C-alpha cells in the first residue's frame, strides 16, 4: 500500500488531536499543555522524547535500520492573542487566545507522520520531530537553536510546512531561494530643545525633525535598494508633544522593515542610521536609531526545494504543485533553522472555504481536510530521503 493509503485511516485521530489543541490554545513559551500532549503522543508511538528544548519545545527521535542519515521535520505549536469569533464546538476555551495561524494543524500533521513512521519504519536512518514554541514573533526557533538543537539532534536537512488559505486543499506551493521576508522593527529617538510654542527661535523643534525624517526615510527603498530587490520600510508610529503651546523637546518614530536577504536588510539599516542622523542634524537636533532584526529571511536551499517539490508532485501531481508562488512579505522564524541547516519550507493549501479567510483573522480555522496530505508529505519525504536500500 502507498504511504497516503496507509495514512488515510489516521485522519479521524489527527482531526481529534487538531481540535483538542485548537480548543486549548497557548501563547508562545506558555505551551505547557500542548507540549505535554505532544510528548505523551510521541511516547505512545514508541518514540524517544526530549522535553524542554528551547523552554517549551519538544523533540522526538525515531531510528530505523542502520542508516546514518538524518532528517529534521518541524511544526510550530503556539497560538495568538486574538479573541476567537468562531462558534463551533472546538472553539478556543481560553479567552483572548486562539489558533488563528493553523499551528494546531501543523502540530497534528507532524504527529500523524510520526505515528505512521513509528508503525511502518519503511526507512533507514534517523528522524527528528521538532515541535517548536513561540513562532509568532517571540523567537522560539532561535531559543531551540540556542539550546543546542542541531548539536543534540543533528539533521542533514530540515523541512517545515505552513498552511496557506486561498490555496486549494490538495495543492502545495514551494519555491527555491527566498520564500518569505526577513523582518525588523526600529525606533528612532529625536532630541531637540523644548520651548514655548510662540517662540520657535529659542527651540530646536524635535517634531519638525521627526516629520522630516519620516519623509526622508522613504527615499531609502526608492533610491538605495536596487529595483530588482524588494524591501518595505513603513513608519507606523510617530509620537511627539503633549500640549498646544509647547514645542516638544523629543520625538519618537517607529516602524518595520522587510527584505528578502540579509544584505538588503543591512543596507536599509545603514541608510536609516545615516538619514535619521543627518536629517536631525540639519535641523540642529540629534537622532538615535534602535534597529532590531527579529526574523531572518526564509530562504530555501535550491536542491532541497527540488526534492520537496518532487515529493509534493508524487502525492498530488505536477498540476497541483505551484513552483512559482508569490514572495510573501510576512516573516517566519523557521528561517533561523534554515540558516543553520539546509532545507525547505513549503505551503500546503488550506482551501478557499473553511479557513479560507486569512491567517491571524478571528474567524480563521485550520482545514482538517488537509491533515492526511500534510502528514503524507512529511512521511514520504522521510521514506524517500532515508530510503532503506540507500
Ligand atoms: Ni503561522
Short mmCIF file of C-alpha atoms and ligand atoms in Angstrom, two decimals:
data_model
loop_
_atom_site.label_atom_id
_atom_site.label_comp_id
_atom_site.label_asym_id
_atom_site.label_seq_id
_atom_site.Cartn_x
_atom_site.Cartn_y
_atom_site.Cartn_z
CA UNK A 1 0.00 0.00 0.00
CA UNK A 2 1.11 3.56 -0.61
CA UNK A 3 2.06 5.89 2.19
CA UNK A 4 -1.02 8.04 1.54
CA UNK A 5 -3.28 4.97 1.70
CA UNK A 6 -1.73 3.91 4.99
CA UNK A 7 -2.10 7.39 6.47
CA UNK A 8 -5.75 7.82 5.44
CA UNK A 9 -7.09 5.77 8.39
CA UNK A 10 -5.33 8.20 10.78
CA UNK A 11 -7.48 11.11 9.54
CA UNK A 12 -10.08 10.85 12.32
CA UNK A 13 -7.44 10.66 15.02
CA UNK A 14 -5.46 13.61 13.59
CA UNK A 15 -8.70 15.61 13.44
CA UNK A 16 -9.40 14.85 17.10
CA UNK A 17 -5.85 15.93 18.10
CA UNK A 18 -6.12 19.08 16.00
CA UNK A 19 -9.44 20.11 17.51
CA UNK A 20 -8.26 19.35 21.04
CA UNK A 21 -5.23 21.61 20.50
CA UNK A 22 -7.45 24.25 18.87
CA UNK A 23 -9.73 24.28 21.90
CA UNK A 24 -6.76 24.76 24.25
CA UNK A 25 -4.56 27.40 22.60
CA UNK A 26 -1.47 28.67 24.40
CA UNK A 27 0.72 31.70 23.69
CA UNK A 28 4.44 31.48 22.87
CA UNK A 29 6.63 29.89 25.57
CA UNK A 30 3.46 29.04 27.52
CA UNK A 31 2.70 25.87 25.52
CA UNK A 32 2.89 23.58 28.56
CA UNK A 33 -0.33 21.68 27.89
CA UNK A 34 0.35 21.42 24.16
CA UNK A 35 3.96 20.29 24.72
CA UNK A 36 2.84 17.68 27.26
CA UNK A 37 0.18 16.45 24.81
CA UNK A 38 2.75 16.16 22.00
CA UNK A 39 5.30 14.40 24.22
CA UNK A 40 2.69 11.94 25.51
CA UNK A 41 1.55 11.10 21.98
CA UNK A 42 5.10 10.61 20.70
CA UNK A 43 5.92 8.32 23.63
CA UNK A 44 2.77 6.32 23.00
CA UNK A 45 4.07 5.70 19.43
CA UNK A 46 7.34 4.37 20.90
CA UNK A 47 9.35 7.49 20.00
CA UNK A 48 12.15 8.80 22.24
CA UNK A 49 11.23 12.27 23.59
CA UNK A 50 13.19 15.26 24.88
CA UNK A 51 11.10 17.91 26.63
CA UNK A 52 12.06 21.50 27.39
CA UNK A 53 14.23 22.13 24.33
CA UNK A 54 14.15 25.94 23.93
CA UNK A 55 11.93 26.26 27.02
CA UNK A 56 8.64 24.64 25.90
CA UNK A 57 9.87 22.87 22.74
CA UNK A 58 9.71 19.10 22.28
CA UNK A 59 11.88 16.86 20.10
CA UNK A 60 11.02 13.26 19.25
CA UNK A 61 13.69 10.99 17.76
CA UNK A 62 12.93 7.86 15.74
CA UNK A 63 15.62 5.50 14.45
CA UNK A 64 15.10 2.67 11.98
CA UNK A 65 17.65 0.39 10.35
CA UNK A 66 21.35 1.14 10.37
CA UNK A 67 21.30 4.23 8.10
CA UNK A 68 23.42 7.12 9.28
CA UNK A 69 21.49 9.90 7.53
CA UNK A 70 19.14 12.18 9.43
CA UNK A 71 16.22 14.47 8.65
CA UNK A 72 14.50 17.09 10.81
CA UNK A 73 10.79 17.85 10.46
CA UNK A 74 9.45 20.91 12.22
CA UNK A 75 5.99 22.09 13.34
CA UNK A 76 5.07 25.11 15.46
CA UNK A 77 2.76 24.90 18.50
CA UNK A 78 1.87 28.44 19.64
CA UNK A 79 -1.34 30.43 19.33
CA UNK A 80 -2.09 34.17 19.06
CA UNK A 81 -3.57 36.79 21.40
CA UNK A 82 -6.82 37.03 19.40
CA UNK A 83 -10.38 36.54 20.68
CA UNK A 84 -11.89 33.76 18.56
CA UNK A 85 -15.06 34.66 16.66
CA UNK A 86 -15.95 31.06 15.70
CA UNK A 87 -18.81 29.28 17.45
CA UNK A 88 -18.11 25.64 16.52
CA UNK A 89 -17.63 23.03 19.25
CA UNK A 90 -13.83 23.09 19.14
CA UNK A 91 -13.56 26.89 19.51
CA UNK A 92 -11.00 28.28 21.95
CA UNK A 93 -11.72 27.70 25.62
CA UNK A 94 -9.11 30.30 26.58
CA UNK A 95 -10.45 33.86 26.44
CA UNK A 96 -8.42 36.12 24.17
CA UNK A 97 -6.20 33.34 22.80
CA UNK A 98 -6.76 31.37 19.61
CA UNK A 99 -5.08 29.22 16.99
CA UNK A 100 -5.54 31.75 14.19
CA UNK A 101 -2.49 30.65 12.19
CA UNK A 102 -3.14 26.91 11.97
CA UNK A 103 -0.26 25.81 14.17
CA UNK A 104 -2.75 23.36 15.71
CA UNK A 105 -2.97 21.73 12.27
CA UNK A 106 0.80 21.78 11.74
CA UNK A 107 1.29 20.01 15.07
CA UNK A 108 -1.39 17.41 14.27
CA UNK A 109 0.09 16.70 10.80
CA UNK A 110 3.57 16.12 12.21
CA UNK A 111 2.14 13.89 14.96
CA UNK A 112 0.30 11.91 12.26
CA UNK A 113 3.53 11.45 10.30
CA UNK A 114 5.35 10.41 13.48
CA UNK A 115 2.72 7.83 14.27
CA UNK A 116 2.82 6.40 10.76
CA UNK A 117 6.63 6.32 10.58
CA UNK A 118 6.91 4.66 14.01
CA UNK A 119 4.42 1.99 12.91
CA UNK A 120 5.81 1.24 9.47
CA UNK A 121 9.53 2.11 9.70
CA UNK A 122 9.98 1.87 5.93
CA UNK A 123 13.22 3.85 6.12
CA UNK A 124 16.76 3.54 7.41
CA UNK A 125 18.22 6.41 9.43
CA UNK A 126 17.16 8.99 12.00
CA UNK A 127 14.17 11.36 12.04
CA UNK A 128 13.90 14.23 14.49
CA UNK A 129 10.37 15.54 15.01
CA UNK A 130 10.85 19.15 16.12
CA UNK A 131 7.88 20.82 17.82
CA UNK A 132 8.88 24.44 18.33
CA UNK A 133 7.35 27.01 20.65
CA UNK A 134 6.74 30.71 20.14
CA UNK A 135 6.86 31.14 16.37
CA UNK A 136 4.72 34.30 16.47
CA UNK A 137 7.43 36.89 16.99
CA UNK A 138 8.85 35.60 20.26
CA UNK A 139 11.86 33.74 18.88
CA UNK A 140 11.00 30.10 19.56
CA UNK A 141 13.17 28.76 16.74
CA UNK A 142 16.13 30.79 17.95
CA UNK A 143 15.53 29.53 21.51
CA UNK A 144 15.72 25.93 20.29
CA UNK A 145 18.84 26.59 18.18
CA UNK A 146 20.49 28.37 21.13
CA UNK A 147 19.58 25.39 23.30
CA UNK A 148 21.76 23.21 21.07
CA UNK A 149 19.01 21.82 18.83
CA UNK A 150 21.30 20.83 15.98
CA UNK A 151 24.19 19.71 18.20
CA UNK A 152 21.91 17.48 20.26
CA UNK A 153 19.76 16.36 17.32
CA UNK A 154 21.96 16.59 14.21
CA UNK A 155 19.96 16.99 10.98
CA UNK A 156 21.42 16.89 7.47
CA UNK A 157 18.32 18.56 6.12
CA UNK A 158 15.28 20.18 7.69
CA UNK A 159 11.74 20.74 6.45
CA UNK A 160 8.81 22.83 7.62
CA UNK A 161 5.30 23.42 6.31
CA UNK A 162 2.68 26.15 6.72
CA UNK A 163 -0.91 26.15 5.58
CA UNK A 164 -1.96 28.75 3.05
CA UNK A 165 -5.55 29.98 2.87
CA UNK A 166 -6.75 30.69 -0.71
CA UNK A 167 -4.63 27.78 -1.98
CA UNK A 168 -6.99 24.83 -2.58
CA UNK A 169 -6.74 21.75 -0.39
CA UNK A 170 -4.78 19.18 -2.36
CA UNK A 171 -2.25 21.72 -3.59
CA UNK A 172 1.26 22.63 -2.46
CA UNK A 173 3.42 25.68 -3.14
CA UNK A 174 7.20 25.57 -3.00
CA UNK A 175 9.99 27.66 -4.43
CA UNK A 176 13.78 27.65 -4.32
CA UNK A 177 15.58 30.62 -2.80
CA UNK A 178 13.81 33.36 -0.85
CA UNK A 179 10.24 32.46 0.16
CA UNK A 180 9.37 34.86 2.98
CA UNK A 181 10.86 38.17 4.05
CA UNK A 182 13.10 38.86 6.99
CA UNK A 183 11.65 41.38 9.42
CA UNK A 184 12.99 44.13 11.67
CA UNK A 185 11.44 46.70 13.99
CA UNK A 186 13.02 50.09 14.56
CA UNK A 187 12.70 53.06 16.90
CA UNK A 188 14.21 56.48 16.27
CA UNK A 189 14.52 58.88 19.19
CA UNK A 190 14.92 62.53 18.21
CA UNK A 191 16.17 65.10 20.70
CA UNK A 192 15.90 68.85 20.20
CA UNK A 193 15.24 71.72 22.59
CA UNK A 194 11.80 72.38 24.01
CA UNK A 195 10.37 75.89 24.05
CA UNK A 196 7.19 77.97 24.17
CA UNK A 197 5.02 77.33 21.14
CA UNK A 198 5.11 81.02 20.28
CA UNK A 199 8.91 81.30 20.46
CA UNK A 200 10.29 78.87 17.87
CA UNK A 201 13.54 80.86 17.63
CA UNK A 202 14.52 79.55 21.08
CA UNK A 203 13.72 75.93 20.20
CA UNK A 204 15.16 73.03 18.27
CA UNK A 205 11.87 71.55 17.07
CA UNK A 206 12.02 67.76 17.55
CA UNK A 207 8.58 67.32 15.94
CA UNK A 208 9.69 69.04 12.74
CA UNK A 209 12.89 66.99 12.58
CA UNK A 210 10.91 63.76 13.17
CA UNK A 211 8.41 64.64 10.43
CA UNK A 212 11.26 65.31 8.00
CA UNK A 213 12.96 62.04 8.97
CA UNK A 214 9.72 60.13 8.27
CA UNK A 215 9.59 61.65 4.78
CA UNK A 216 13.31 61.19 4.05
CA UNK A 217 13.26 57.52 5.11
CA UNK A 218 11.02 56.83 2.11
CA UNK A 219 13.95 57.61 -0.17
CA UNK A 220 15.83 54.52 1.04
CA UNK A 221 13.78 51.84 -0.71
CA UNK A 222 13.20 54.14 -3.70
CA UNK A 223 16.81 55.29 -4.16
CA UNK A 224 19.18 52.93 -2.28
CA UNK A 225 17.71 49.45 -2.73
CA UNK A 226 18.23 48.02 -6.20
CA UNK A 227 14.93 47.94 -8.15
CA UNK A 228 15.20 44.17 -8.72
CA UNK A 229 15.46 43.61 -4.97
CA UNK A 230 12.43 44.05 -2.77
CA UNK A 231 12.08 45.82 0.54
CA UNK A 232 9.45 47.59 2.59
CA UNK A 233 10.09 50.39 5.06
CA UNK A 234 6.98 51.50 6.93
CA UNK A 235 6.94 54.22 9.58
CA UNK A 236 3.99 53.10 11.68
CA UNK A 237 4.33 55.31 14.77
CA UNK A 238 5.16 59.00 15.25
CA UNK A 239 4.86 60.43 18.74
CA UNK A 240 5.72 63.95 19.86
CA UNK A 241 4.37 66.60 22.19
CA UNK A 242 1.61 66.88 24.79
CA UNK A 243 0.41 70.48 24.60
CA UNK A 244 -0.76 73.05 22.05
CA UNK A 245 1.63 75.72 23.20
CA UNK A 246 4.82 73.71 23.73
CA UNK A 247 7.38 72.85 21.07
CA UNK A 248 8.42 69.32 22.11
CA UNK A 249 11.97 68.61 23.16
CA UNK A 250 11.79 64.98 22.00
CA UNK A 251 10.00 62.93 19.34
CA UNK A 252 9.93 59.25 18.50
CA UNK A 253 9.29 57.31 15.31
CA UNK A 254 8.95 53.59 14.90
CA UNK A 255 8.11 51.04 12.28
CA UNK A 256 9.10 47.93 10.43
CA UNK A 257 11.41 46.87 7.59
CA UNK A 258 11.03 43.71 5.47
CA UNK A 259 13.55 42.34 2.98
CA UNK A 260 14.43 39.02 1.34
CA UNK A 261 18.15 38.99 2.09
CA UNK A 262 20.44 39.82 4.99
CA UNK A 263 22.37 42.13 2.62
CA UNK A 264 19.36 44.28 1.73
CA UNK A 265 18.33 44.41 5.40
CA UNK A 266 21.85 45.60 6.35
CA UNK A 267 21.78 48.19 3.57
CA UNK A 268 18.43 49.59 4.78
CA UNK A 269 19.66 49.67 8.36
CA UNK A 270 22.84 51.58 7.45
CA UNK A 271 20.91 54.03 5.27
CA UNK A 272 18.35 54.56 8.03
CA UNK A 273 21.07 55.50 10.52
CA UNK A 274 22.61 57.92 8.01
CA UNK A 275 19.31 59.54 7.00
CA UNK A 276 17.98 59.81 10.58
CA UNK A 277 21.17 61.32 12.00
CA UNK A 278 21.86 63.55 9.02
CA UNK A 279 18.31 64.87 8.81
CA UNK A 280 18.15 65.55 12.54
CA UNK A 281 21.47 67.35 12.34
CA UNK A 282 20.22 69.52 9.51
CA UNK A 283 17.64 70.89 11.96
CA UNK A 284 20.07 71.17 14.87
CA UNK A 285 18.62 68.11 16.59
CA UNK A 286 20.08 64.65 17.17
CA UNK A 287 18.67 61.19 16.45
CA UNK A 288 19.41 57.73 17.81
CA UNK A 289 18.32 54.63 15.91
CA UNK A 290 17.47 51.33 17.59
CA UNK A 291 17.19 48.69 14.83
CA UNK A 292 16.19 45.16 15.84
CA UNK A 293 16.25 42.28 13.36
CA UNK A 294 13.54 39.89 14.58
CA UNK A 295 13.31 37.42 11.73
CA UNK A 296 15.84 36.26 9.18
CA UNK A 297 14.57 35.88 5.59
CA UNK A 298 13.23 32.39 4.90
CA UNK A 299 15.47 31.05 2.15
CA UNK A 300 15.02 27.57 0.71
CA UNK A 301 18.05 25.58 -0.41
CA UNK A 302 17.71 25.01 -4.16
CA UNK A 303 18.40 21.25 -4.04
CA UNK A 304 16.15 20.68 -1.01
CA UNK A 305 13.35 22.71 -2.62
CA UNK A 306 13.65 20.50 -5.70
CA UNK A 307 13.48 17.42 -3.50
CA UNK A 308 10.44 18.72 -1.57
CA UNK A 309 8.71 19.60 -4.85
CA UNK A 310 9.35 16.06 -6.13
CA UNK A 311 7.62 14.61 -3.03
CA UNK A 312 4.68 17.01 -3.46
CA UNK A 313 4.40 16.06 -7.14
CA UNK A 314 4.41 12.37 -6.25
CA UNK A 315 1.47 13.00 -3.88
CA UNK A 316 -0.73 15.38 -5.88
CA UNK A 317 0.64 15.55 -9.43
CA UNK A 318 2.53 18.29 -11.27
CA UNK A 319 -0.56 20.40 -11.90
CA UNK A 320 -1.18 20.77 -8.17
CA UNK A 321 2.29 21.94 -7.19
CA UNK A 322 2.83 25.67 -7.60
CA UNK A 323 6.56 26.09 -8.28
CA UNK A 324 6.46 29.88 -8.61
CA UNK A 325 4.28 31.10 -5.73
CA UNK A 326 4.45 34.84 -4.99
CA UNK A 327 7.01 36.00 -2.44
CA UNK A 328 5.48 36.60 0.99
CA UNK A 329 6.33 39.86 2.81
CA UNK A 330 5.39 38.31 6.19
CA UNK A 331 8.10 36.53 8.15
CA UNK A 332 8.61 33.09 9.62
CA UNK A 333 11.11 32.13 12.29
CA UNK A 334 11.85 28.69 10.79
CA UNK A 335 14.32 30.92 8.92
CA UNK A 336 16.71 30.67 11.88
CA UNK A 337 16.80 26.90 11.49
CA UNK A 338 17.26 27.22 7.71
CA UNK A 339 20.27 29.46 8.33
CA UNK A 340 21.90 26.59 10.22
CA UNK A 341 20.83 23.56 8.19
CA UNK A 342 19.86 23.41 4.51
CA UNK A 343 16.23 22.65 3.97
CA UNK A 344 12.93 23.82 2.64
CA UNK A 345 9.74 25.46 3.83
CA UNK A 346 6.61 24.71 1.83
CA UNK A 347 2.97 25.77 1.82
CA UNK A 348 0.01 23.40 1.90
CA UNK A 349 -3.42 24.53 0.69
CA UNK A 350 -5.92 25.33 3.42
CA UNK A 351 -8.74 25.87 0.96
CA UNK A 352 -10.98 28.70 -0.06
CA UNK A 353 -14.00 27.64 2.01
CA UNK A 354 -13.28 26.50 5.57
CA UNK A 355 -10.42 28.57 6.91
CA UNK A 356 -10.40 30.44 3.62
CA UNK A 357 -10.15 33.70 5.48
CA UNK A 358 -6.60 34.82 6.07
CA UNK A 359 -4.47 33.69 8.95
CA UNK A 360 -4.50 35.93 12.06
CA UNK A 361 -8.23 36.60 11.46
CA UNK A 362 -10.62 35.87 14.39
CA UNK A 363 -12.77 33.66 12.12
CA UNK A 364 -9.85 31.55 10.83
CA UNK A 365 -9.75 27.77 11.28
CA UNK A 366 -7.32 25.16 10.02
CA UNK A 367 -8.92 22.90 7.43
CA UNK A 368 -8.96 19.31 8.72
CA UNK A 369 -9.27 18.03 5.15
CA UNK A 370 -5.59 18.93 4.67
CA UNK A 371 -4.34 16.79 7.58
CA UNK A 372 -3.69 13.47 5.77
CA UNK A 373 -1.93 15.18 2.87
CA UNK A 374 0.37 17.14 5.17
CA UNK A 375 1.21 14.03 7.17
CA UNK A 376 1.81 12.09 3.94
CA UNK A 377 4.21 14.80 2.73
CA UNK A 378 6.36 14.50 5.86
CA UNK A 379 6.20 10.71 5.80
CA UNK A 380 7.03 10.29 2.10
CA UNK A 381 9.83 12.80 2.44
CA UNK A 382 11.45 10.63 5.12
CA UNK A 383 10.94 7.41 3.16
CA UNK A 384 12.45 8.92 0.03
CA UNK A 385 15.31 10.68 1.77
CA UNK A 386 16.21 7.78 4.06
CA UNK A 387 15.39 5.01 1.59
CA UNK A 388 16.06 1.67 3.28
CA UNK A 389 18.12 0.47 0.32
CA UNK A 390 20.41 3.52 0.30
NI1 LIG B 1 1.93 30.70 11.35
#
